[in-house]
Amino acid sequence: MKIRADIVRTYQTLHTWTGITTGLLLFIGFFAGALVMFTDTIDQWSTPPYKQFSQVSDGQHQELLDHVLANEEKAINAVTLHYSENHSPITWYEEGNGRGVNVNEQVWHAGFNEHGEINKELSQVNHLSGLLDYLHQTGGIFGEIGHHLFGGYILGIASFLYFIALISGLIFLLPTLVKSFFALRKDKSASRFWLDSHNLIGVSSLPFHIVIAFTVFVFAFHDFLYGGLFGVYGEKKTISRTAKV
């Protein structure tokens, strides 16, 4: 495939600068998002054992749940049963849902004491996993616009630039893609080896990164996108469901 040299240089420059300007911000979001996959483990690790009630047998979880739902009005929207030995058998939030970084957020723990009675205790929510989730959604940029996170908009713009970096990098690589796709030239300079590695990983994972860029952009600007769809379709359903038996 033959592409003019000036076009290749243009896309090389575009790929370089969009990658540089968005790389660090997206790395924060990506790395924090990977850690958020282990939210429960992080919460257990960062919460002192003395704040937890002893775990109960499976049959007693239902007893605890029935008691909490019957006596705690706010628990119905944020109650969780836990089966891990290092976690209280049941928890619920007094306010919020445990995903923010509100320092006033508190969580109730309940369990059985040594006499077989149901006890509950109120403690401050450990916000380590919440902070990681916040970093994942905002890239570490604090502030709000209305009910949306300001950093979420910035991350949405960064994801759009990231998409440009992906496509421009692919166009820049096209003239030598077939010849050098699997080439890892260790016998040349270290920079050449890392560039070959970059090209191999980048092209082979391209579909996943396009999906990431697209979904981040939609997540950041969903109100505007949904508003535009509503203006086109009105109240008509855009997605239909067909029940299958």
Short mmCIF file of C-alpha atoms in Angstrom, two decimals, residues 7 38 42-43 58 70 104 131 137 173-174 180 185 190 199 209 242:
data_model
loop_
_atom_site.label_atom_id
_atom_site.label_comp_id
_atom_site.label_asym_id
_atom_site.label_seq_id
_atom_site.Cartn_x
_atom_site.Cartn_y
_atom_site.Cartn_z
CA ILE A 7 0.42 12.42 4.48
CA PHE A 38 -11.08 -5.50 42.98
CA ILE A 42 -9.59 -3.40 48.56
CA ASP A 43 -12.36 -2.49 51.01
CA ASP A 58 -25.71 -19.30 55.39
CA ALA A 70 -38.14 -4.64 58.87
CA ASN A 104 -19.66 12.24 55.80
CA LEU A 131 -11.35 7.29 45.52
CA GLN A 137 -14.23 8.43 36.15
CA LEU A 173 1.79 2.37 10.14
CA LEU A 174 -0.13 1.17 7.06
CA SER A 180 6.90 -5.17 10.04
CA ARG A 185 14.13 -6.07 16.01
CA ALA A 190 16.55 -0.29 22.05
CA ASN A 199 3.19 -1.17 17.07
CA HIS A 209 -9.14 0.44 22.47
CA THR A 242 -38.78 -9.39 21.75
#
